[in-house]
mmCIF file of C-alpha atoms and ligand atoms in Angstrom:
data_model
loop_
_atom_site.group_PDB
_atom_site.id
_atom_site.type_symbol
_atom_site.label_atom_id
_atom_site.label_comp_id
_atom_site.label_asym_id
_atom_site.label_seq_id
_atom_site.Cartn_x
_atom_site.Cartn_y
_atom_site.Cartn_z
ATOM 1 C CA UNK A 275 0.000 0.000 0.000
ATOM 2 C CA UNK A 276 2.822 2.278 0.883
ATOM 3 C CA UNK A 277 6.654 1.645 -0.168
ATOM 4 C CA UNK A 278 9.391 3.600 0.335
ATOM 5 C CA UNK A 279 12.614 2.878 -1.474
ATOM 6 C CA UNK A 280 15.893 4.284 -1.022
ATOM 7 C CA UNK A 281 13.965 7.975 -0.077
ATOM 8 C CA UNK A 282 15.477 10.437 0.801
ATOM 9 C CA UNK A 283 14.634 14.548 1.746
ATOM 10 C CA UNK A 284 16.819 17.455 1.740
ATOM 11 C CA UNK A 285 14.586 20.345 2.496
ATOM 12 C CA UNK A 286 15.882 24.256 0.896
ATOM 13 C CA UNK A 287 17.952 25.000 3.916
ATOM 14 C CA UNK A 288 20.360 21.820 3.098
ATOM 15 C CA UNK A 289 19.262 19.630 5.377
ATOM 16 C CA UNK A 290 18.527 16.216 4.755
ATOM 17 C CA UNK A 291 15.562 14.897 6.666
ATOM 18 C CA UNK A 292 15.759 11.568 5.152
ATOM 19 C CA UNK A 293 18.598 9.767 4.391
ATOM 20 C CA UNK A 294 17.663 6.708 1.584
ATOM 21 C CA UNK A 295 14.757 5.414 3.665
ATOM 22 C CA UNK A 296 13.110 2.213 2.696
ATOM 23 C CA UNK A 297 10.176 0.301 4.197
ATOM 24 C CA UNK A 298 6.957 -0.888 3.574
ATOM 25 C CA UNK A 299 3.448 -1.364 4.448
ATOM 26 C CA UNK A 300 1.141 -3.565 3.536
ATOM 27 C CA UNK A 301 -3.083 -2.899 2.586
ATOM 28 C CA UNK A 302 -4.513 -2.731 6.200
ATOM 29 C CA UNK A 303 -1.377 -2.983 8.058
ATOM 30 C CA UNK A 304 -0.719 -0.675 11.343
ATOM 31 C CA UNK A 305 2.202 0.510 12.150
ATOM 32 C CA UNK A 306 4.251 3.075 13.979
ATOM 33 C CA UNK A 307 7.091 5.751 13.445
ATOM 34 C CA UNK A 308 8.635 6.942 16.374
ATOM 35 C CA UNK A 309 12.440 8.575 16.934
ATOM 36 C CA UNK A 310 13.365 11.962 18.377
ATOM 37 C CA UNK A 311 12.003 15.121 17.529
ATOM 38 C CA UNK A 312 13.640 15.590 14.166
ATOM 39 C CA UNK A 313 14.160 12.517 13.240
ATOM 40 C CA UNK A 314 12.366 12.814 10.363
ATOM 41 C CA UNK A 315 8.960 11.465 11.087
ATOM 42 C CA UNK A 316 6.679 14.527 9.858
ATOM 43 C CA UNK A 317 8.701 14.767 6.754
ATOM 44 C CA UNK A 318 7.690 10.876 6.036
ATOM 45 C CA UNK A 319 4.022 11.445 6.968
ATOM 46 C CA UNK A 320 4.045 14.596 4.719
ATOM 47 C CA UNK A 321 5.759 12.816 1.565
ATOM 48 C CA UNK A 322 2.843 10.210 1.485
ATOM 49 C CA UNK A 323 0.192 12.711 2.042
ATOM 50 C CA UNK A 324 1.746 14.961 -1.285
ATOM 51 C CA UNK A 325 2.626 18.016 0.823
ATOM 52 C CA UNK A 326 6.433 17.265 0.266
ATOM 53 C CA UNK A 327 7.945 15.809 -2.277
ATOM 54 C CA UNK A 328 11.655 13.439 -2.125
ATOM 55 C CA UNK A 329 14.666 14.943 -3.448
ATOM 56 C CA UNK A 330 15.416 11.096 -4.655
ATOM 57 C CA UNK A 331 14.298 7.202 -4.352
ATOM 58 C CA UNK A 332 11.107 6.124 -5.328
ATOM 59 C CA UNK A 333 7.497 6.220 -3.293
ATOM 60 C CA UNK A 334 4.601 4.539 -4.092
ATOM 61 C CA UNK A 335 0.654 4.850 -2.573
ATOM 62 C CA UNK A 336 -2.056 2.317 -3.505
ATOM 63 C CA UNK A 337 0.739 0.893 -6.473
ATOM 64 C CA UNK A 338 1.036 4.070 -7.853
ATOM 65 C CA UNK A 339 4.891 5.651 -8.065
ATOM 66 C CA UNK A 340 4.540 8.886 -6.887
ATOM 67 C CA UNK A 341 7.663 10.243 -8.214
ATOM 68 C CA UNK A 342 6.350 10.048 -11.410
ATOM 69 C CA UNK A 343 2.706 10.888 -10.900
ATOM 70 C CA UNK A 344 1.191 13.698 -13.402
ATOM 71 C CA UNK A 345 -0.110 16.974 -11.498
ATOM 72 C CA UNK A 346 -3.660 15.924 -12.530
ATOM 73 C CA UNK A 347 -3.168 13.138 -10.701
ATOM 74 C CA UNK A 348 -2.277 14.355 -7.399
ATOM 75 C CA UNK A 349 -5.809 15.277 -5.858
ATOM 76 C CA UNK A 350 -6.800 11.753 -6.914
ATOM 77 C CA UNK A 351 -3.817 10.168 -4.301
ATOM 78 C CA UNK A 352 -4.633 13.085 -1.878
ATOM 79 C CA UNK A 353 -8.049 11.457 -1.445
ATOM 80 C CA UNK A 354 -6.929 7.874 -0.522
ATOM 81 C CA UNK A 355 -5.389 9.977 2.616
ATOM 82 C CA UNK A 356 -6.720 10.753 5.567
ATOM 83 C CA UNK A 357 -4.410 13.059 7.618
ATOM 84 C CA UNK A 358 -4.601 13.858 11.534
ATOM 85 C CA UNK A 359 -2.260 16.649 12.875
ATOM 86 C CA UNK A 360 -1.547 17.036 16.678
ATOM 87 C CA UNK A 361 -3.152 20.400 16.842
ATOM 88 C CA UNK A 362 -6.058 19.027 14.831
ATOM 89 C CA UNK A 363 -6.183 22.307 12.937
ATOM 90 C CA UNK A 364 -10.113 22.558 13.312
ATOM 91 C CA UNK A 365 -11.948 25.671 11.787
ATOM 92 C CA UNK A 366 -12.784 27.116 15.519
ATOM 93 C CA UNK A 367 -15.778 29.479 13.767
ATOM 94 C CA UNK A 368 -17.547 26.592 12.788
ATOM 95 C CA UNK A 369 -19.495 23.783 14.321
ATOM 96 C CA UNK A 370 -18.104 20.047 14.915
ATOM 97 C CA UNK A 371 -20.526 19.336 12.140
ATOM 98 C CA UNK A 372 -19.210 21.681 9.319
ATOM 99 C CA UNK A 373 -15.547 20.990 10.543
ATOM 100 C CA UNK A 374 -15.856 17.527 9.714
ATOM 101 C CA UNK A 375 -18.446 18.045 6.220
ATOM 102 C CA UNK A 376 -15.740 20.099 5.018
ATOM 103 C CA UNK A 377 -13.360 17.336 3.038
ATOM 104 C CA UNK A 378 -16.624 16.595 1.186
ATOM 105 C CA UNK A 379 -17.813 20.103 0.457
ATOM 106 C CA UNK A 380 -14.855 20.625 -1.264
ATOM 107 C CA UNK A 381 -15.010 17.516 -2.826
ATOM 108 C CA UNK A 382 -18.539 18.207 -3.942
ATOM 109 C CA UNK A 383 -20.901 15.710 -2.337
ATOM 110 C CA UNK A 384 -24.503 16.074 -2.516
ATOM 111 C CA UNK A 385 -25.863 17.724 0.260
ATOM 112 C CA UNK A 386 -27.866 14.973 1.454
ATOM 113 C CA UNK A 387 -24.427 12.470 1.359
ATOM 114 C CA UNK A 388 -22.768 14.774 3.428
ATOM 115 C CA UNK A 389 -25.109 14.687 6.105
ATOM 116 C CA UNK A 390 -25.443 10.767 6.293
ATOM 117 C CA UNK A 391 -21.855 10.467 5.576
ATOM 118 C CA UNK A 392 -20.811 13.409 8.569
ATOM 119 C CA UNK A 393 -23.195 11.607 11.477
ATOM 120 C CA UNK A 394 -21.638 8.183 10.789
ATOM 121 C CA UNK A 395 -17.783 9.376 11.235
ATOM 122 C CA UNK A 396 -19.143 11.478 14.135
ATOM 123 C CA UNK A 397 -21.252 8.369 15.352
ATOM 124 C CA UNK A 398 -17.518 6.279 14.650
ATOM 125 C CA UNK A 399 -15.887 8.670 17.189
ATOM 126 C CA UNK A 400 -18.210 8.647 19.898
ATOM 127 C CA UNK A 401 -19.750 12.509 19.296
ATOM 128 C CA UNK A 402 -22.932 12.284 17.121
ATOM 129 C CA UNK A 403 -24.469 14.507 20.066
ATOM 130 C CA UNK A 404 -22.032 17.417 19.686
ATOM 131 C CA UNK A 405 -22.631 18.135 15.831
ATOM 132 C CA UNK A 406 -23.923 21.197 16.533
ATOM 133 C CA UNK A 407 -20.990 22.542 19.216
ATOM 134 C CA UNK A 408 -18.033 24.937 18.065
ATOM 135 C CA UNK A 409 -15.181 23.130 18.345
ATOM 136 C CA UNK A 410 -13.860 25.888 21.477
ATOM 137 C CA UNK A 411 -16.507 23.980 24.337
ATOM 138 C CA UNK A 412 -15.300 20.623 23.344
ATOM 139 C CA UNK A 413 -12.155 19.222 25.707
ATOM 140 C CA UNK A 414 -8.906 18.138 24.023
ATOM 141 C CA UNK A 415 -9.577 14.660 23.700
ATOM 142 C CA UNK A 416 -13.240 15.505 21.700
ATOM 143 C CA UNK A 417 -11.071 17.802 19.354
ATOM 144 C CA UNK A 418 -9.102 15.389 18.109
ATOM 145 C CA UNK A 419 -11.781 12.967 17.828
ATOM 146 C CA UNK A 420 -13.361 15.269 15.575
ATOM 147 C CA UNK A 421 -9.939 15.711 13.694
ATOM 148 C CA UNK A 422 -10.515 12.241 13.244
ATOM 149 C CA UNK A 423 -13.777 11.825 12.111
ATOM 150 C CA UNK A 424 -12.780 15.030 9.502
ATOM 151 C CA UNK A 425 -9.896 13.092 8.339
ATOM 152 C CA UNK A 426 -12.027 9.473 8.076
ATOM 153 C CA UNK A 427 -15.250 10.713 6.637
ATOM 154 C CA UNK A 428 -14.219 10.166 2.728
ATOM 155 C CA UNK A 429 -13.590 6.924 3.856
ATOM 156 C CA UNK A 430 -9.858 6.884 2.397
ATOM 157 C CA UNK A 431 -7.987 3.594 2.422
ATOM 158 C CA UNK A 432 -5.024 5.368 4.319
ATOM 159 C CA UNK A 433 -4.555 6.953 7.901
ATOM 160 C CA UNK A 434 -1.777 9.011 8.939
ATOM 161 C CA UNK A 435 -1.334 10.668 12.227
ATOM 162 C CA UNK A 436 1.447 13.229 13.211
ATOM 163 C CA UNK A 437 1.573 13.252 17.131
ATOM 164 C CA UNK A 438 -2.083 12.831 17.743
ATOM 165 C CA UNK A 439 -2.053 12.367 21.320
ATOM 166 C CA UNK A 440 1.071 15.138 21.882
ATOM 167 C CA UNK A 441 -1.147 17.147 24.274
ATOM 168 C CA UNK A 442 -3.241 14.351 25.534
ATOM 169 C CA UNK A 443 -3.532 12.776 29.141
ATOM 170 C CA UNK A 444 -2.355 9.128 29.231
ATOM 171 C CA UNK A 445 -5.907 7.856 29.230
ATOM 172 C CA UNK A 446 -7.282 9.823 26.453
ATOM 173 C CA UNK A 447 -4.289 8.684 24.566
ATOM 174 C CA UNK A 448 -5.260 5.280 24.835
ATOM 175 C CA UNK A 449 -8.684 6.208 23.573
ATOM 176 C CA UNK A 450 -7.370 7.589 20.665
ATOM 177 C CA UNK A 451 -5.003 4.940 20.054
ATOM 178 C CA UNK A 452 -8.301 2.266 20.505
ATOM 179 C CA UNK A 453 -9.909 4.729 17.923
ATOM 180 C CA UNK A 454 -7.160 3.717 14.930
ATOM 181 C CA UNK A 455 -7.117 0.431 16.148
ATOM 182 C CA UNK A 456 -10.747 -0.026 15.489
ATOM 183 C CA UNK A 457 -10.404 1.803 11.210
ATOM 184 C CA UNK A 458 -7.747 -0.599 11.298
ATOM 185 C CA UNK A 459 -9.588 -3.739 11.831
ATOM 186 C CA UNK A 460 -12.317 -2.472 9.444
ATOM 187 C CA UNK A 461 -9.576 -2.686 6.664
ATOM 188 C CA UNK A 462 -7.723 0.783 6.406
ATOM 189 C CA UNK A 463 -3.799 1.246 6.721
ATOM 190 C CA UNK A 464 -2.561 3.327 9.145
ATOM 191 C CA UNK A 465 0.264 5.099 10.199
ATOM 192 C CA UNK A 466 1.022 6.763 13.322
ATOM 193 C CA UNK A 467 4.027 8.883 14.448
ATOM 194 C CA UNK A 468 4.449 8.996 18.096
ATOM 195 C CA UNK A 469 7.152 9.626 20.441
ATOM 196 C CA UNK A 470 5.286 8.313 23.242
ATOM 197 C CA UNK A 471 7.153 4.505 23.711
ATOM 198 C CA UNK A 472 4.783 3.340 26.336
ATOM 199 C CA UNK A 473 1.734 3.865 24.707
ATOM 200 C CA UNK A 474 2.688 2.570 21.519
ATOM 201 C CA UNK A 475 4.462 -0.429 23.007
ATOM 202 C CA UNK A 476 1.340 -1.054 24.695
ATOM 203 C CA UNK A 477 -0.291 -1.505 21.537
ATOM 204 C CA UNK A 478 1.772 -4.303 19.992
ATOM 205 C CA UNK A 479 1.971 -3.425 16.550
ATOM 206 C CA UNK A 480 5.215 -3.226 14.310
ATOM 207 C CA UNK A 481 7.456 0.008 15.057
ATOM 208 C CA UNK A 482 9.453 1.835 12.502
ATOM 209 C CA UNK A 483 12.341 3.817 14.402
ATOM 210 C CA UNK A 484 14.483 6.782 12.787
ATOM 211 C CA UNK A 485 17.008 8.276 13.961
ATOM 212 C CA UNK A 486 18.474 11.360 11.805
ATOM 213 C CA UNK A 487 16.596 10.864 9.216
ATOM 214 C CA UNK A 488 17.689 6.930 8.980
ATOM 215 C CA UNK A 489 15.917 3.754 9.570
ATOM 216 C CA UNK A 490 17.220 2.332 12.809
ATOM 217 C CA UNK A 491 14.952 -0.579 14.436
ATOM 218 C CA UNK A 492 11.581 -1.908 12.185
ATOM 219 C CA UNK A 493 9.967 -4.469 14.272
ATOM 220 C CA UNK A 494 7.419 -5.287 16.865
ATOM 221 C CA UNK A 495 9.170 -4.305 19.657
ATOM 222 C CA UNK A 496 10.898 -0.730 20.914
ATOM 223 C CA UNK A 497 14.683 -0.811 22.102
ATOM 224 C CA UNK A 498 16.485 1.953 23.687
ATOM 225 C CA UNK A 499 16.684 4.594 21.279
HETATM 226 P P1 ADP B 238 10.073 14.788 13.379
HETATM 227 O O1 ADP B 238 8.681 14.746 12.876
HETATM 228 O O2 ADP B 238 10.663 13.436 13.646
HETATM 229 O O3 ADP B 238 10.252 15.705 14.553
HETATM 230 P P2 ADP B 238 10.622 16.274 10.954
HETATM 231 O O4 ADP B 238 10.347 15.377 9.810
HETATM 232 O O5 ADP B 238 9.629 17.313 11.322
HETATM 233 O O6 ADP B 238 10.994 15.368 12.217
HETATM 234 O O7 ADP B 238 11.996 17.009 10.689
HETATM 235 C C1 ADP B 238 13.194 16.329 10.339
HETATM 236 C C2 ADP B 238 14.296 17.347 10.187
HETATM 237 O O8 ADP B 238 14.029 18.155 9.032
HETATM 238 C C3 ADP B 238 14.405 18.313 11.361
HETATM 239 O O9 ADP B 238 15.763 18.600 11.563
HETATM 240 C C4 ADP B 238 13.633 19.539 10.889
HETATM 241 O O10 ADP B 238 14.101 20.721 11.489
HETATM 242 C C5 ADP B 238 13.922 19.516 9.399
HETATM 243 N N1 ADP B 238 12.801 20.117 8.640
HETATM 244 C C6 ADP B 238 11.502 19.732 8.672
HETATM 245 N N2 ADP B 238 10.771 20.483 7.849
HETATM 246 C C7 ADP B 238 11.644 21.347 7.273
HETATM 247 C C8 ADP B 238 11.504 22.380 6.315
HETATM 248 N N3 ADP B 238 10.308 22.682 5.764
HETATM 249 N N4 ADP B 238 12.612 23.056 5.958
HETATM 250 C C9 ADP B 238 13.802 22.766 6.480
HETATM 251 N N5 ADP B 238 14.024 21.797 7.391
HETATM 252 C C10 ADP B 238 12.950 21.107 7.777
HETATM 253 P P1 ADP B 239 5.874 18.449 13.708
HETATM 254 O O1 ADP B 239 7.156 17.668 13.771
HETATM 255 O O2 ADP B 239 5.152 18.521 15.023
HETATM 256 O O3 ADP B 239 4.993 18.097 12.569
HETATM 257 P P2 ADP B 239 7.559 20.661 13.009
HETATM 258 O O4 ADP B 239 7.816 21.699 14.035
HETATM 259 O O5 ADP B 239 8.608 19.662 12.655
HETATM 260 O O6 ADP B 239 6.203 19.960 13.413
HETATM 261 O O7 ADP B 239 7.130 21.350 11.645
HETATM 262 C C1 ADP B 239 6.087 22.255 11.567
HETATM 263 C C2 ADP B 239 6.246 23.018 10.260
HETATM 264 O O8 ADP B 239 7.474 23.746 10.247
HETATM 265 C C3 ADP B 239 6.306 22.090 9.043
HETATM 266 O O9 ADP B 239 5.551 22.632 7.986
HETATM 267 C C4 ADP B 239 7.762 22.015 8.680
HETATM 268 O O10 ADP B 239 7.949 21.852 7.278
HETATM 269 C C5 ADP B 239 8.290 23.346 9.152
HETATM 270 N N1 ADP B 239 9.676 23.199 9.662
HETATM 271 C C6 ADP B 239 10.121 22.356 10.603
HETATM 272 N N2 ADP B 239 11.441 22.496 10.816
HETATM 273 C C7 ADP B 239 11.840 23.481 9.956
HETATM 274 C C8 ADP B 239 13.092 24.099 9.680
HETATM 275 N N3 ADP B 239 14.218 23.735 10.299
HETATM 276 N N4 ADP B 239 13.116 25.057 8.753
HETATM 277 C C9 ADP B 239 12.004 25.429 8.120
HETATM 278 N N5 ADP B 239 10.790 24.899 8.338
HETATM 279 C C10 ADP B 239 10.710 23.924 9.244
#
């Protein structure tokens, strides 16, 4: 579903993010990235999502190389991906309900889709009874659930997650972590990147270390880092 090979990333400044990066996941796999701060994980999350693009290797999404994709064909990709930021970047004028309608407003979905489509991701994360709040009375935890639901209601094949329980208690992390467990087992792939070892340890799924910008451990299983 989503292959690196030999990647790498040297951003305008000179610095090289990723260093020939290769790994791969497989259609409804779960996995985490973890490694310092600056070990590169955003820049891998943002290369799969489009918002980057490698200086050199070759990436491909859904069996489709990337590197040599045509600019038409970019919002297609974009659409397989469902993207979940640790400051859930929610539109904090508008209600829960237009935050998460929004992917399909701008994807033009008949009114009447988007409101059966917007309750079910809403009902999927627990807040069908807070469509109508702004975004401001819900707590932290409800935010990102409704980053969540935003970023699942096309229903894309792929998940990522940058940090999404950074500013989150232990216990709503878990939550949230139970949250992508439960798109995973109904069949999408999803990546995480976390810094937080317990919690993701606790979840027992494969683990894809960097460290500078190069693969270090890819297993089930977290060693010192
Ligand atoms: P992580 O998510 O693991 O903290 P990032 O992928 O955000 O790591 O960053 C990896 C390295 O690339 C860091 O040293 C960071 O400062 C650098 N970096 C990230 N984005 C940019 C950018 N747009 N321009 C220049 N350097 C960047
Ligand atoms: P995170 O790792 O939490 O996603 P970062 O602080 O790494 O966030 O990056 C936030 C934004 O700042 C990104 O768009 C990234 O490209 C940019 N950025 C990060 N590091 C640098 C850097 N050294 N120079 C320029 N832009 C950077």
């Amino acid at each position: 579903m989503i292959r690196f090979s030999e990647i790498s990333k040297r951003y305008e400044s000179g610095h090289e993010a990723l260093r020939r990066l290769s790994f791969e996941l497989q259609e409804g796999e779960m996995a985490f990235l973890t490694g310092h701060s600056g070990a590169g994980k955003s820049t891998v999350l943002r290369l799969i999502a489009l918002m980057e693009r490698p200086t050199q290797g070759q990436l491909w999404i859904g069996g489709q190389n990337l590197t040599r994709i045509h600019r038409r064909g970019i919002p297609y990709v974009r659409r397989q991906i469902g993207m979940i930021f640790q400051d859930h970047r929610l539109l904090f004028d508008r209600s829960v309900f237009d935050n998460v309608a929004l992917p399909l407003v701008i994807a033009g979905f008949p009114h009447r889709e988007i409101g059966k489509r917007v309750r079910a991701a809403l009902d999927m994360v627990g807040l069908l009874s807070k469509e109508k709040n702004k975004p401001i009375m819900l707590s932290g935890g409800e935010q990102q659930r409704v980053g969540i639901a935003r970023a699942v209601v096309n229903r894309p094949p792929i998940l990522l997650a940058d940090e999404p329980t950074g500013n989150l208690d232990p216990q709503l992390s878990a939550e949230i972590m139970g949250l992508f467990a439960k798109f995973n087992q109904v069949g999408c792939t999803v990546l995480i990147a976390s810094h937080d070892l317990d919690l993701i340890e606790a979840m027992g799924k494969r683990i894809i270390s960097l460290k500078n910008g190069l693969l270090q451990r890819d297993g089930a299983e977290v060693f010192d880092v």
